[in-house]
Amino acid sequence: MLRTADLSVEKIHKLLEEATEFSKDKVLKATSEIYVANLFFEDSTRTKTSFDVAERKLGLNVVPFDVSASSVNKGESLYDTVKTLKSIGIDLCVIRHKKEKFYDEFKNIDISIINGGDGTGNHPSQNLLDLMTIQQEFGDFKGLKVGIVGDVKHSRVANSNAEVLRKLGAKVYFSGPEEWFDEGTIINGTYLSIDDLVKEVDVVMLLRIQHERHDNDKKMKFSADKYHRKFGLTKEREKAMKEGAIIMHPAPINRGVEIDADLVECSRSRIFKQMENGVFARMAILKTALEAKGFEFK
Ligand code: CP
């Protein structure tokens, strides 16, 4: 699981089926000892914790790995860290790293890698939990209109969701500060103003502003208040949404910036449902990756 868009439509549906079964309390455990480690070189609450829970639910041995207390701080490279863990007996690593396609350097190491987020590249486990949440609501993706709003250019969630949603037959729309978009950014969708977008789509998917990836780009500077008024999901915009339309956000959320604080837990919001689904989606991903290596679950 490095890029969701590399998976066939059939494989994506199979993963969604597996995740759905786990959500209905299906219990499966590894039939042999399997050792896994979660290496997060960027901060995380949801992805790291839900992989940890998913791994324990599948009966895997989770070996603690704290980047800040590891020999990475003595200059050890990512390659040598992973090669070391393989030598020690780790079978699978979940890795989040700021370097796009960090996984390319592990081609010669016989270890399973799950991408927990690579720079502005991809976030496949987030994609799968987002797809699962949309499928639970609407059943199918064909003809569904999904609007992705905000810092699309720097968001690995937006980039990978747009690609995979289009592949599954959905129509993708984007909105946000126009200066944050370039030709490459909207390759998989259509740009609309936020006021037009909220009236058009079945899913409003909001994004956090990725300040950590903006360097000192002046075009990226907005006060929280101004951003909320011009591009955020305000109460007025929520009222303009279609009947049955839902609100999603990969989180962390900045309440009052990309979304009005009172809308985070409103009846249209599926934000905490996404987090709940994250455990099941990650169980499906772990099982699939490990089965590909010959491990079994019963
Ligand atoms: N959505 C997401 O990736 O959250 P974390 O950064 O907390 O893992």
PDB file of C-alpha atoms and ligand atoms in Angstrom:
ATOM      1  CA  MET A   1       0.000   0.000   0.000  1.00  0.00           C
ATOM      2  CA  LEU A   2       2.093   2.832  -1.306  1.00  0.00           C
ATOM      3  CA  ARG A   3      -0.344   4.649  -3.622  1.00  0.00           C
ATOM      4  CA  THR A   4      -4.082   3.858  -3.707  1.00  0.00           C
ATOM      5  CA  ALA A   5      -4.252   4.934  -7.336  1.00  0.00           C
ATOM      6  CA  ASP A   6      -1.899   2.050  -8.244  1.00  0.00           C
ATOM      7  CA  LEU A   7      -4.545  -0.433  -7.090  1.00  0.00           C
ATOM      8  CA  SER A   8      -7.110  -1.762  -9.558  1.00  0.00           C
ATOM      9  CA  VAL A   9     -10.777  -0.875  -9.059  1.00  0.00           C
ATOM     10  CA  GLU A  10     -11.411  -4.546  -8.139  1.00  0.00           C
ATOM     11  CA  LYS A  11      -8.676  -4.462  -5.475  1.00  0.00           C
ATOM     12  CA  ILE A  12     -10.069  -1.243  -3.984  1.00  0.00           C
ATOM     13  CA  HIS A  13     -13.551  -2.796  -3.767  1.00  0.00           C
ATOM     14  CA  LYS A  14     -12.059  -5.942  -2.173  1.00  0.00           C
ATOM     15  CA  LEU A  15     -10.299  -3.824   0.478  1.00  0.00           C
ATOM     16  CA  LEU A  16     -13.554  -1.957   1.121  1.00  0.00           C
ATOM     17  CA  GLU A  17     -15.399  -5.271   1.510  1.00  0.00           C
ATOM     18  CA  GLU A  18     -12.793  -6.509   3.997  1.00  0.00           C
ATOM     19  CA  ALA A  19     -12.926  -3.239   5.948  1.00  0.00           C
ATOM     20  CA  THR A  20     -16.730  -3.422   6.067  1.00  0.00           C
ATOM     21  CA  GLU A  21     -16.574  -6.964   7.440  1.00  0.00           C
ATOM     22  CA  PHE A  22     -14.185  -5.820  10.175  1.00  0.00           C
ATOM     23  CA  SER A  23     -16.621  -3.000  11.003  1.00  0.00           C
ATOM     24  CA  LYS A  24     -19.270  -5.687  11.615  1.00  0.00           C
ATOM     25  CA  ASP A  25     -17.106  -7.237  14.344  1.00  0.00           C
ATOM     26  CA  LYS A  26     -15.470  -9.921  12.200  1.00  0.00           C
ATOM     27  CA  VAL A  27     -12.578 -11.310  14.260  1.00  0.00           C
ATOM     28  CA  LEU A  28      -9.446 -12.578  12.515  1.00  0.00           C
ATOM     29  CA  LYS A  29      -6.066 -13.251  14.120  1.00  0.00           C
ATOM     30  CA  ALA A  30      -2.650 -13.987  12.647  1.00  0.00           C
ATOM     31  CA  THR A  31      -1.910 -17.721  12.786  1.00  0.00           C
ATOM     32  CA  SER A  32       1.842 -17.146  13.332  1.00  0.00           C
ATOM     33  CA  GLU A  33       4.073 -14.607  15.091  1.00  0.00           C
ATOM     34  CA  ILE A  34       4.243 -11.414  13.007  1.00  0.00           C
ATOM     35  CA  TYR A  35       6.263  -8.382  14.123  1.00  0.00           C
ATOM     36  CA  VAL A  36       5.357  -4.871  13.002  1.00  0.00           C
ATOM     37  CA  ALA A  37       6.696  -1.379  13.735  1.00  0.00           C
ATOM     38  CA  ASN A  38       5.156   2.047  13.148  1.00  0.00           C
ATOM     39  CA  LEU A  39       7.743   4.656  12.143  1.00  0.00           C
ATOM     40  CA  PHE A  40       6.311   8.165  12.202  1.00  0.00           C
ATOM     41  CA  PHE A  41       8.847  10.801  11.155  1.00  0.00           C
ATOM     42  CA  GLU A  42       6.001  13.367  11.044  1.00  0.00           C
ATOM     43  CA  ASP A  43       3.450  13.947  13.804  1.00  0.00           C
ATOM     44  CA  SER A  44       0.261  11.923  13.874  1.00  0.00           C
ATOM     45  CA  THR A  45      -2.644  11.211  16.174  1.00  0.00           C
ATOM     46  CA  ARG A  46      -5.158   9.278  14.048  1.00  0.00           C
ATOM     47  CA  THR A  47      -3.003   7.294  11.619  1.00  0.00           C
ATOM     48  CA  LYS A  48      -0.446   6.094  14.173  1.00  0.00           C
ATOM     49  CA  THR A  49      -2.973   5.241  16.884  1.00  0.00           C
ATOM     50  CA  SER A  50      -5.432   3.520  14.577  1.00  0.00           C
ATOM     51  CA  PHE A  51      -2.694   1.430  12.919  1.00  0.00           C
ATOM     52  CA  ASP A  52      -1.620   0.451  16.430  1.00  0.00           C
ATOM     53  CA  VAL A  53      -5.177  -0.583  17.375  1.00  0.00           C
ATOM     54  CA  ALA A  54      -5.703  -2.367  14.009  1.00  0.00           C
ATOM     55  CA  GLU A  55      -2.458  -4.310  14.473  1.00  0.00           C
ATOM     56  CA  ARG A  56      -3.420  -5.437  17.994  1.00  0.00           C
ATOM     57  CA  LYS A  57      -6.913  -6.449  16.830  1.00  0.00           C
ATOM     58  CA  LEU A  58      -5.271  -8.704  14.214  1.00  0.00           C
ATOM     59  CA  GLY A  59      -3.039 -10.308  16.856  1.00  0.00           C
ATOM     60  CA  LEU A  60       0.202  -8.790  15.514  1.00  0.00           C
ATOM     61  CA  ASN A  61       3.194  -8.055  17.758  1.00  0.00           C
ATOM     62  CA  VAL A  62       3.627  -4.290  17.743  1.00  0.00           C
ATOM     63  CA  VAL A  63       7.240  -3.327  18.460  1.00  0.00           C
ATOM     64  CA  PRO A  64       7.392   0.254  19.812  1.00  0.00           C
ATOM     65  CA  PHE A  65       9.489   2.629  17.702  1.00  0.00           C
ATOM     66  CA  ASP A  66       9.878   6.229  18.804  1.00  0.00           C
ATOM     67  CA  VAL A  67      11.654   8.247  16.109  1.00  0.00           C
ATOM     68  CA  SER A  68      12.682  10.931  18.617  1.00  0.00           C
ATOM     69  CA  ALA A  69      14.507   8.349  20.782  1.00  0.00           C
ATOM     70  CA  SER A  70      16.003   6.321  17.913  1.00  0.00           C
ATOM     71  CA  SER A  71      19.425   6.331  16.249  1.00  0.00           C
ATOM     72  CA  VAL A  72      17.934   8.482  13.468  1.00  0.00           C
ATOM     73  CA  ASN A  73      19.077  11.298  15.783  1.00  0.00           C
ATOM     74  CA  LYS A  74      22.656  10.017  15.476  1.00  0.00           C
ATOM     75  CA  GLY A  75      22.483  10.356  11.710  1.00  0.00           C
ATOM     76  CA  GLU A  76      21.193   6.913  10.748  1.00  0.00           C
ATOM     77  CA  SER A  77      19.462   7.042   7.366  1.00  0.00           C
ATOM     78  CA  LEU A  78      15.899   5.912   6.717  1.00  0.00           C
ATOM     79  CA  TYR A  79      17.245   3.079   4.552  1.00  0.00           C
ATOM     80  CA  ASP A  80      19.581   1.838   7.305  1.00  0.00           C
ATOM     81  CA  THR A  81      16.812   2.124   9.903  1.00  0.00           C
ATOM     82  CA  VAL A  82      14.460  -0.056   7.851  1.00  0.00           C
ATOM     83  CA  LYS A  83      17.233  -2.512   6.903  1.00  0.00           C
ATOM     84  CA  THR A  84      18.115  -2.768  10.620  1.00  0.00           C
ATOM     85  CA  LEU A  85      14.506  -3.456  11.624  1.00  0.00           C
ATOM     86  CA  LYS A  86      14.295  -6.147   8.934  1.00  0.00           C
ATOM     87  CA  SER A  87      17.500  -7.766  10.294  1.00  0.00           C
ATOM     88  CA  ILE A  88      16.075  -7.727  13.818  1.00  0.00           C
ATOM     89  CA  GLY A  89      12.948  -9.558  12.634  1.00  0.00           C
ATOM     90  CA  ILE A  90      10.327  -6.935  11.793  1.00  0.00           C
ATOM     91  CA  ASP A  91       8.008  -8.180   9.024  1.00  0.00           C
ATOM     92  CA  LEU A  92       6.107  -4.975   8.255  1.00  0.00           C
ATOM     93  CA  CYS A  93       6.650  -1.250   8.783  1.00  0.00           C
ATOM     94  CA  VAL A  94       4.082   1.506   8.591  1.00  0.00           C
ATOM     95  CA  ILE A  95       6.029   4.657   7.711  1.00  0.00           C
ATOM     96  CA  ARG A  96       5.127   8.342   7.577  1.00  0.00           C
ATOM     97  CA  HIS A  97       7.847  10.612   6.216  1.00  0.00           C
ATOM     98  CA  LYS A  98       8.049  14.101   4.747  1.00  0.00           C
ATOM     99  CA  LYS A  99       9.974  12.818   1.705  1.00  0.00           C
ATOM    100  CA  GLU A 100       7.722  12.064  -1.254  1.00  0.00           C
ATOM    101  CA  LYS A 101       8.012   8.439  -2.413  1.00  0.00           C
ATOM    102  CA  PHE A 102      10.369   7.629   0.488  1.00  0.00           C
ATOM    103  CA  TYR A 103       9.458   3.979  -0.137  1.00  0.00           C
ATOM    104  CA  ASP A 104      11.322   3.835  -3.469  1.00  0.00           C
ATOM    105  CA  GLU A 105      14.594   3.251  -1.609  1.00  0.00           C
ATOM    106  CA  PHE A 106      13.386  -0.001   0.005  1.00  0.00           C
ATOM    107  CA  LYS A 107      12.941  -1.954  -3.227  1.00  0.00           C
ATOM    108  CA  ASN A 108      15.782  -4.307  -2.309  1.00  0.00           C
ATOM    109  CA  ILE A 109      14.705  -4.890   1.299  1.00  0.00           C
ATOM    110  CA  ASP A 110      12.375  -7.865   1.765  1.00  0.00           C
ATOM    111  CA  ILE A 111       9.961  -6.141   4.116  1.00  0.00           C
ATOM    112  CA  SER A 112       6.308  -5.046   3.752  1.00  0.00           C
ATOM    113  CA  ILE A 113       5.884  -1.276   3.749  1.00  0.00           C
ATOM    114  CA  ILE A 114       2.620   0.584   4.265  1.00  0.00           C
ATOM    115  CA  ASN A 115       2.675   4.266   3.414  1.00  0.00           C
ATOM    116  CA  GLY A 116       1.346   6.252   6.387  1.00  0.00           C
ATOM    117  CA  GLY A 117       1.732   9.485   4.372  1.00  0.00           C
ATOM    118  CA  ASP A 118       4.623  10.661   2.161  1.00  0.00           C
ATOM    119  CA  GLY A 119       5.085  14.442   1.999  1.00  0.00           C
ATOM    120  CA  THR A 120       2.510  15.932  -0.365  1.00  0.00           C
ATOM    121  CA  GLY A 121       2.320  12.613  -2.206  1.00  0.00           C
ATOM    122  CA  ASN A 122      -0.157  10.019  -0.934  1.00  0.00           C
ATOM    123  CA  HIS A 123      -2.030   8.842   2.145  1.00  0.00           C
ATOM    124  CA  PRO A 124      -3.551   5.520   1.067  1.00  0.00           C
ATOM    125  CA  SER A 125      -5.013   4.425   4.407  1.00  0.00           C
ATOM    126  CA  GLN A 126      -6.789   7.798   4.682  1.00  0.00           C
ATOM    127  CA  ASN A 127      -8.111   7.288   1.134  1.00  0.00           C
ATOM    128  CA  LEU A 128      -9.520   3.898   2.023  1.00  0.00           C
ATOM    129  CA  LEU A 129     -11.265   5.127   5.170  1.00  0.00           C
ATOM    130  CA  ASP A 130     -12.666   8.094   3.222  1.00  0.00           C
ATOM    131  CA  LEU A 131     -13.966   5.772   0.500  1.00  0.00           C
ATOM    132  CA  MET A 132     -15.461   3.498   3.151  1.00  0.00           C
ATOM    133  CA  THR A 133     -17.262   6.450   4.765  1.00  0.00           C
ATOM    134  CA  ILE A 134     -18.622   7.635   1.389  1.00  0.00           C
ATOM    135  CA  GLN A 135     -19.705   4.099   0.456  1.00  0.00           C
ATOM    136  CA  GLN A 136     -21.568   3.660   3.766  1.00  0.00           C
ATOM    137  CA  GLU A 137     -23.504   6.822   2.996  1.00  0.00           C
ATOM    138  CA  PHE A 138     -24.190   6.558  -0.728  1.00  0.00           C
ATOM    139  CA  GLY A 139     -23.562   2.901  -1.632  1.00  0.00           C
ATOM    140  CA  ASP A 140     -21.717   3.656  -4.867  1.00  0.00           C
ATOM    141  CA  PHE A 141     -19.266   6.186  -6.274  1.00  0.00           C
ATOM    142  CA  LYS A 142     -20.547   6.416  -9.851  1.00  0.00           C
ATOM    143  CA  GLY A 143     -21.894   9.885 -10.610  1.00  0.00           C
ATOM    144  CA  LEU A 144     -21.344  11.050  -7.028  1.00  0.00           C
ATOM    145  CA  LYS A 145     -20.130  14.646  -6.726  1.00  0.00           C
ATOM    146  CA  VAL A 146     -17.302  15.209  -4.260  1.00  0.00           C
ATOM    147  CA  GLY A 147     -15.957  18.694  -3.469  1.00  0.00           C
ATOM    148  CA  ILE A 148     -12.479  19.023  -1.992  1.00  0.00           C
ATOM    149  CA  VAL A 149     -11.926  22.410  -0.368  1.00  0.00           C
ATOM    150  CA  GLY A 150      -8.768  24.155   0.806  1.00  0.00           C
ATOM    151  CA  ASP A 151      -5.060  23.558   0.528  1.00  0.00           C
ATOM    152  CA  VAL A 152      -5.327  20.996  -2.275  1.00  0.00           C
ATOM    153  CA  LYS A 153      -1.856  21.761  -3.595  1.00  0.00           C
ATOM    154  CA  HIS A 154      -0.090  20.555  -0.421  1.00  0.00           C
ATOM    155  CA  SER A 155      -2.524  17.875   0.669  1.00  0.00           C
ATOM    156  CA  ARG A 156      -1.595  14.227   0.160  1.00  0.00           C
ATOM    157  CA  VAL A 157      -5.205  13.401   1.124  1.00  0.00           C
ATOM    158  CA  ALA A 158      -6.651  15.595  -1.638  1.00  0.00           C
ATOM    159  CA  ASN A 159      -4.245  14.460  -4.318  1.00  0.00           C
ATOM    160  CA  SER A 160      -4.766  10.794  -3.730  1.00  0.00           C
ATOM    161  CA  ASN A 161      -8.523  11.019  -3.064  1.00  0.00           C
ATOM    162  CA  ALA A 162      -9.139  12.995  -6.257  1.00  0.00           C
ATOM    163  CA  GLU A 163      -7.303  10.423  -8.362  1.00  0.00           C
ATOM    164  CA  VAL A 164      -8.964   7.398  -6.829  1.00  0.00           C
ATOM    165  CA  LEU A 165     -12.471   8.902  -6.684  1.00  0.00           C
ATOM    166  CA  ARG A 166     -12.329   9.695 -10.391  1.00  0.00           C
ATOM    167  CA  LYS A 167     -11.148   6.171 -11.073  1.00  0.00           C
ATOM    168  CA  LEU A 168     -14.227   4.873  -9.233  1.00  0.00           C
ATOM    169  CA  GLY A 169     -16.582   7.057 -11.306  1.00  0.00           C
ATOM    170  CA  ALA A 170     -17.136  10.070  -9.021  1.00  0.00           C
ATOM    171  CA  LYS A 171     -16.957  13.683 -10.229  1.00  0.00           C
ATOM    172  CA  VAL A 172     -14.437  15.758  -8.302  1.00  0.00           C
ATOM    173  CA  TYR A 173     -14.675  19.516  -7.716  1.00  0.00           C
ATOM    174  CA  PHE A 174     -12.177  21.741  -5.971  1.00  0.00           C
ATOM    175  CA  SER A 175     -12.361  25.074  -4.179  1.00  0.00           C
ATOM    176  CA  GLY A 176     -10.107  27.291  -2.070  1.00  0.00           C
ATOM    177  CA  PRO A 177      -7.837  30.297  -2.603  1.00  0.00           C
ATOM    178  CA  GLU A 178      -7.213  30.420  -6.367  1.00  0.00           C
ATOM    179  CA  GLU A 179      -3.585  31.399  -5.802  1.00  0.00           C
ATOM    180  CA  TRP A 180      -3.112  27.995  -4.139  1.00  0.00           C
ATOM    181  CA  PHE A 181      -4.045  26.166  -7.332  1.00  0.00           C
ATOM    182  CA  ASP A 182      -2.008  25.635 -10.426  1.00  0.00           C
ATOM    183  CA  GLU A 183      -2.601  23.632 -13.582  1.00  0.00           C
ATOM    184  CA  GLY A 184      -1.287  20.424 -12.043  1.00  0.00           C
ATOM    185  CA  THR A 185      -3.400  20.746  -8.912  1.00  0.00           C
ATOM    186  CA  ILE A 186      -6.794  20.480 -10.578  1.00  0.00           C
ATOM    187  CA  ILE A 187      -5.844  17.810 -13.060  1.00  0.00           C
ATOM    188  CA  ASN A 188      -8.472  15.434 -11.652  1.00  0.00           C
ATOM    189  CA  GLY A 189     -11.392  17.836 -11.190  1.00  0.00           C
ATOM    190  CA  THR A 190     -13.102  21.181 -11.807  1.00  0.00           C
ATOM    191  CA  TYR A 191     -12.603  24.413  -9.835  1.00  0.00           C
ATOM    192  CA  LEU A 192     -15.727  26.131  -8.412  1.00  0.00           C
ATOM    193  CA  SER A 193     -16.154  29.004  -5.976  1.00  0.00           C
ATOM    194  CA  ILE A 194     -16.942  27.745  -2.467  1.00  0.00           C
ATOM    195  CA  ASP A 195     -20.491  29.154  -2.678  1.00  0.00           C
ATOM    196  CA  ASP A 196     -21.175  27.286  -5.934  1.00  0.00           C
ATOM    197  CA  LEU A 197     -19.442  24.117  -4.728  1.00  0.00           C
ATOM    198  CA  VAL A 198     -21.510  23.659  -1.539  1.00  0.00           C
ATOM    199  CA  LYS A 199     -24.744  23.749  -3.598  1.00  0.00           C
ATOM    200  CA  GLU A 200     -23.450  21.265  -6.170  1.00  0.00           C
ATOM    201  CA  VAL A 201     -21.839  18.361  -4.317  1.00  0.00           C
ATOM    202  CA  ASP A 202     -22.898  15.338  -2.252  1.00  0.00           C
ATOM    203  CA  VAL A 203     -19.709  15.380  -0.171  1.00  0.00           C
ATOM    204  CA  VAL A 204     -17.918  18.484   1.090  1.00  0.00           C
ATOM    205  CA  MET A 205     -14.416  17.327   1.994  1.00  0.00           C
ATOM    206  CA  LEU A 206     -12.552  20.038   3.893  1.00  0.00           C
ATOM    207  CA  LEU A 207      -8.787  20.202   4.291  1.00  0.00           C
ATOM    208  CA  ARG A 208      -6.519  21.629   6.942  1.00  0.00           C
ATOM    209  CA  ILE A 209      -4.194  24.410   5.780  1.00  0.00           C
ATOM    210  CA  GLN A 210      -0.801  22.693   5.558  1.00  0.00           C
ATOM    211  CA  HIS A 211       1.268  25.519   7.122  1.00  0.00           C
ATOM    212  CA  GLU A 212       4.230  23.192   7.608  1.00  0.00           C
ATOM    213  CA  ARG A 213       4.568  22.817   3.810  1.00  0.00           C
ATOM    214  CA  HIS A 214       4.246  26.495   2.875  1.00  0.00           C
ATOM    215  CA  ASP A 215       7.810  27.583   3.612  1.00  0.00           C
ATOM    216  CA  ASN A 216       7.652  31.379   3.504  1.00  0.00           C
ATOM    217  CA  ASP A 217       5.357  31.658   0.503  1.00  0.00           C
ATOM    218  CA  LYS A 218       3.473  34.978   0.941  1.00  0.00           C
ATOM    219  CA  LYS A 219       0.672  33.763  -1.361  1.00  0.00           C
ATOM    220  CA  MET A 220      -0.177  31.191   1.295  1.00  0.00           C
ATOM    221  CA  LYS A 221      -0.730  33.685   4.115  1.00  0.00           C
ATOM    222  CA  PHE A 222      -4.305  34.236   5.324  1.00  0.00           C
ATOM    223  CA  SER A 223      -5.521  35.120   8.800  1.00  0.00           C
ATOM    224  CA  ALA A 224      -7.708  32.379  10.284  1.00  0.00           C
ATOM    225  CA  ASP A 225     -10.670  34.741  10.260  1.00  0.00           C
ATOM    226  CA  LYS A 226     -10.260  35.823   6.656  1.00  0.00           C
ATOM    227  CA  TYR A 227      -9.777  32.259   5.481  1.00  0.00           C
ATOM    228  CA  HIS A 228     -12.945  31.170   7.297  1.00  0.00           C
ATOM    229  CA  ARG A 229     -15.031  33.975   5.790  1.00  0.00           C
ATOM    230  CA  LYS A 230     -13.742  33.537   2.235  1.00  0.00           C
ATOM    231  CA  PHE A 231     -13.222  29.774   1.937  1.00  0.00           C
ATOM    232  CA  GLY A 232     -14.429  28.022   5.093  1.00  0.00           C
ATOM    233  CA  LEU A 233     -17.616  26.052   5.680  1.00  0.00           C
ATOM    234  CA  THR A 234     -19.654  28.680   7.505  1.00  0.00           C
ATOM    235  CA  LYS A 235     -23.128  28.048   8.949  1.00  0.00           C
ATOM    236  CA  GLU A 236     -24.632  29.888   5.960  1.00  0.00           C
ATOM    237  CA  ARG A 237     -22.787  27.682   3.474  1.00  0.00           C
ATOM    238  CA  GLU A 238     -23.836  24.542   5.365  1.00  0.00           C
ATOM    239  CA  LYS A 239     -27.474  25.653   5.006  1.00  0.00           C
ATOM    240  CA  ALA A 240     -26.958  25.879   1.227  1.00  0.00           C
ATOM    241  CA  MET A 241     -25.748  22.258   0.991  1.00  0.00           C
ATOM    242  CA  LYS A 242     -27.997  19.696  -0.717  1.00  0.00           C
ATOM    243  CA  GLU A 243     -30.325  17.504   1.284  1.00  0.00           C
ATOM    244  CA  GLY A 244     -28.409  14.367   2.289  1.00  0.00           C
ATOM    245  CA  ALA A 245     -25.011  15.916   1.546  1.00  0.00           C
ATOM    246  CA  ILE A 246     -22.309  15.176   4.120  1.00  0.00           C
ATOM    247  CA  ILE A 247     -19.251  16.921   5.545  1.00  0.00           C
ATOM    248  CA  MET A 248     -15.883  15.171   5.782  1.00  0.00           C
ATOM    249  CA  HIS A 249     -12.447  16.243   7.021  1.00  0.00           C
ATOM    250  CA  PRO A 250      -9.371  14.034   7.442  1.00  0.00           C
ATOM    251  CA  ALA A 251      -8.458  16.011  10.591  1.00  0.00           C
ATOM    252  CA  PRO A 252      -6.724  17.413  12.580  1.00  0.00           C
ATOM    253  CA  ILE A 253      -9.407  20.106  12.420  1.00  0.00           C
ATOM    254  CA  ASN A 254      -8.857  23.785  13.027  1.00  0.00           C
ATOM    255  CA  ARG A 255     -12.262  24.729  14.389  1.00  0.00           C
ATOM    256  CA  GLY A 256     -13.366  28.135  13.167  1.00  0.00           C
ATOM    257  CA  VAL A 257     -10.902  28.136  10.250  1.00  0.00           C
ATOM    258  CA  GLU A 258     -11.797  25.580   7.560  1.00  0.00           C
ATOM    259  CA  ILE A 259     -15.081  24.767   9.350  1.00  0.00           C
ATOM    260  CA  ASP A 260     -17.337  26.564  11.826  1.00  0.00           C
ATOM    261  CA  ALA A 261     -16.748  25.025  15.269  1.00  0.00           C
ATOM    262  CA  ASP A 262     -20.449  24.152  15.662  1.00  0.00           C
ATOM    263  CA  LEU A 263     -20.502  22.183  12.390  1.00  0.00           C
ATOM    264  CA  VAL A 264     -17.781  19.727  13.401  1.00  0.00           C
ATOM    265  CA  GLU A 265     -20.316  17.530  15.206  1.00  0.00           C
ATOM    266  CA  CYS A 266     -23.482  18.526  13.302  1.00  0.00           C
ATOM    267  CA  SER A 267     -25.825  15.931  11.758  1.00  0.00           C
ATOM    268  CA  ARG A 268     -24.146  16.196   8.330  1.00  0.00           C
ATOM    269  CA  SER A 269     -20.669  15.662   9.757  1.00  0.00           C
ATOM    270  CA  ARG A 270     -19.013  12.267   9.285  1.00  0.00           C
ATOM    271  CA  ILE A 271     -15.667  13.448  10.692  1.00  0.00           C
ATOM    272  CA  PHE A 272     -15.623  11.147  13.727  1.00  0.00           C
ATOM    273  CA  LYS A 273     -17.144   8.313  11.678  1.00  0.00           C
ATOM    274  CA  GLN A 274     -14.102   8.635   9.391  1.00  0.00           C
ATOM    275  CA  MET A 275     -11.836   8.118  12.401  1.00  0.00           C
ATOM    276  CA  GLU A 276     -13.849   5.089  13.528  1.00  0.00           C
ATOM    277  CA  ASN A 277     -13.627   3.604  10.020  1.00  0.00           C
ATOM    278  CA  GLY A 278      -9.877   4.225  10.048  1.00  0.00           C
ATOM    279  CA  VAL A 279      -9.278   1.216  12.290  1.00  0.00           C
ATOM    280  CA  PHE A 280     -11.264  -1.132  10.000  1.00  0.00           C
ATOM    281  CA  ALA A 281      -9.697   0.232   6.810  1.00  0.00           C
ATOM    282  CA  ARG A 282      -6.238  -0.258   8.326  1.00  0.00           C
ATOM    283  CA  MET A 283      -7.068  -3.806   9.429  1.00  0.00           C
ATOM    284  CA  ALA A 284      -7.993  -4.590   5.811  1.00  0.00           C
ATOM    285  CA  ILE A 285      -4.762  -3.018   4.544  1.00  0.00           C
ATOM    286  CA  LEU A 286      -2.558  -4.873   7.067  1.00  0.00           C
ATOM    287  CA  LYS A 287      -4.229  -8.223   6.386  1.00  0.00           C
ATOM    288  CA  THR A 288      -3.929  -7.789   2.608  1.00  0.00           C
ATOM    289  CA  ALA A 289      -0.266  -6.750   2.776  1.00  0.00           C
ATOM    290  CA  LEU A 290       0.665  -9.621   5.088  1.00  0.00           C
ATOM    291  CA  GLU A 291      -1.288 -12.232   3.125  1.00  0.00           C
ATOM    292  CA  ALA A 292       0.678 -11.160   0.061  1.00  0.00           C
ATOM    293  CA  LYS A 293       3.788 -12.245   2.010  1.00  0.00           C
ATOM    294  CA  GLY A 294       2.287 -15.663   2.786  1.00  0.00           C
ATOM    295  CA  PHE A 295       1.037 -14.973   6.320  1.00  0.00           C
ATOM    296  CA  GLU A 296      -2.386 -16.321   7.271  1.00  0.00           C
ATOM    297  CA  PHE A 297      -5.300 -15.092   9.409  1.00  0.00           C
ATOM    298  CA  LYS A 298      -8.073 -17.203  10.979  1.00  0.00           C
TER     299      LYS A 298
HETATM  300  N1   CP B   1      -5.765  12.373   9.064  1.00  0.00           N
HETATM  301  C1   CP B   1      -4.532  12.134   9.552  1.00  0.00           C
HETATM  302  O1   CP B   1      -3.638  11.644   8.856  1.00  0.00           O
HETATM  303  O2   CP B   1      -4.395  12.474  10.865  1.00  0.00           O
HETATM  304  P1   CP B   1      -3.030  12.347  11.678  1.00  0.00           P
HETATM  305  O3   CP B   1      -2.035  13.311  11.056  1.00  0.00           O
HETATM  306  O4   CP B   1      -3.375  12.708  13.086  1.00  0.00           O
HETATM  307  O5   CP B   1      -2.543  10.930  11.538  1.00  0.00           O
END
